[in-house]
Short mmCIF file of C-alpha atoms in Angstrom, two decimals:
data_model
loop_
_atom_site.label_atom_id
_atom_site.label_comp_id
_atom_site.label_asym_id
_atom_site.label_seq_id
_atom_site.Cartn_x
_atom_site.Cartn_y
_atom_site.Cartn_z
CA UNK A 29 15.50 128.82 90.40
CA UNK A 30 15.95 128.29 86.68
CA UNK A 31 19.05 126.65 85.19
CA UNK A 32 20.14 126.30 81.59
CA UNK A 33 20.88 122.65 80.84
CA UNK A 34 24.62 123.18 80.33
CA UNK A 35 24.91 125.04 83.65
CA UNK A 36 22.86 122.38 85.44
CA UNK A 37 25.14 119.64 84.06
CA UNK A 38 28.28 121.52 85.11
CA UNK A 39 26.95 122.27 88.59
CA UNK A 40 24.73 119.25 89.19
CA UNK A 41 25.66 118.84 92.88
CA UNK A 42 24.73 122.50 93.45
CA UNK A 43 21.40 121.98 91.65
CA UNK A 44 20.67 118.99 93.92
CA UNK A 45 21.61 120.90 97.08
CA UNK A 46 19.40 123.83 96.09
CA UNK A 47 16.54 121.40 95.40
CA UNK A 48 16.99 119.96 98.90
CA UNK A 49 17.07 123.27 100.72
CA UNK A 50 15.36 125.83 98.50
CA UNK A 51 12.78 123.88 96.52
CA UNK A 52 12.33 122.64 92.95
CA UNK A 53 14.95 123.67 90.39
CA UNK A 54 13.79 124.18 86.80
CA UNK A 55 16.00 123.14 83.88
CA UNK A 56 15.60 124.84 80.51
CA UNK A 57 16.74 123.91 77.01
CA UNK A 58 16.92 126.82 74.57
CA UNK A 59 14.76 128.87 76.95
CA UNK A 60 12.01 126.23 77.18
CA UNK A 61 11.23 124.71 80.58
CA UNK A 62 12.12 121.04 80.15
CA UNK A 63 12.71 119.35 83.51
CA UNK A 64 12.46 119.93 87.25
CA UNK A 65 14.82 118.59 89.91
CA UNK A 66 13.02 117.85 93.19
CA UNK A 67 14.24 116.81 96.60
CA UNK A 68 13.28 113.28 97.65
CA UNK A 69 11.01 114.82 100.31
CA UNK A 70 9.14 116.90 97.71
CA UNK A 71 8.85 113.91 95.39
CA UNK A 72 7.50 111.69 98.18
CA UNK A 73 4.94 114.37 99.07
CA UNK A 74 3.75 114.41 95.44
CA UNK A 75 3.44 110.61 95.36
CA UNK A 76 1.72 110.28 98.76
CA UNK A 77 -1.69 108.73 98.51
CA UNK A 78 -1.44 107.98 94.80
CA UNK A 79 -2.03 104.39 93.77
CA UNK A 80 0.84 102.39 92.32
CA UNK A 81 0.65 100.41 89.09
CA UNK A 82 0.06 97.27 91.17
CA UNK A 83 -2.83 98.96 92.98
CA UNK A 84 -4.33 99.95 89.63
CA UNK A 85 -3.99 96.44 88.20
CA UNK A 86 -5.42 94.73 91.27
CA UNK A 87 -8.21 97.26 91.57
CA UNK A 88 -9.43 96.85 88.00
CA UNK A 89 -13.07 96.67 87.04
CA UNK A 90 -15.21 93.99 88.62
CA UNK A 91 -16.11 91.04 86.46
CA UNK A 92 -19.74 90.83 85.54
CA UNK A 93 -21.56 87.49 85.83
CA UNK A 94 -21.32 86.72 82.10
CA UNK A 95 -17.53 87.12 82.02
CA UNK A 96 -17.04 85.16 85.26
CA UNK A 97 -19.17 82.30 83.91
CA UNK A 98 -17.29 82.27 80.58
CA UNK A 99 -13.97 82.01 82.39
CA UNK A 100 -15.26 79.25 84.69
CA UNK A 101 -16.74 77.17 81.86
CA UNK A 102 -13.87 77.38 79.39
CA UNK A 103 -11.98 74.22 78.60
CA UNK A 104 -9.62 73.26 81.40
CA UNK A 105 -7.10 71.79 78.95
CA UNK A 106 -4.34 73.54 77.09
CA UNK A 107 -5.41 75.36 73.96
CA UNK A 108 -2.32 74.07 72.19
CA UNK A 109 -1.50 70.50 71.32
CA UNK A 110 2.10 70.22 72.50
CA UNK A 111 3.97 66.92 72.53
CA UNK A 112 7.09 66.68 74.65
#
């Protein structure tokens, strides 16, 4: 179902209930489709199997031998001269 923004704001609990039982609810602003309200079940189904940001960061590209050697051979001391 399609809702104008003002109607969706005024009847938000109804929009949420319809999303739960009838499917995604589209919100329009000046006739342009702007947002969609989904049930938690529908949202979870969309996210299933997709990697998280943490998965993406941990699964980054493998280091080649040159980069690994450069990291291993860099100075083991601080790059800043800090006196406390």
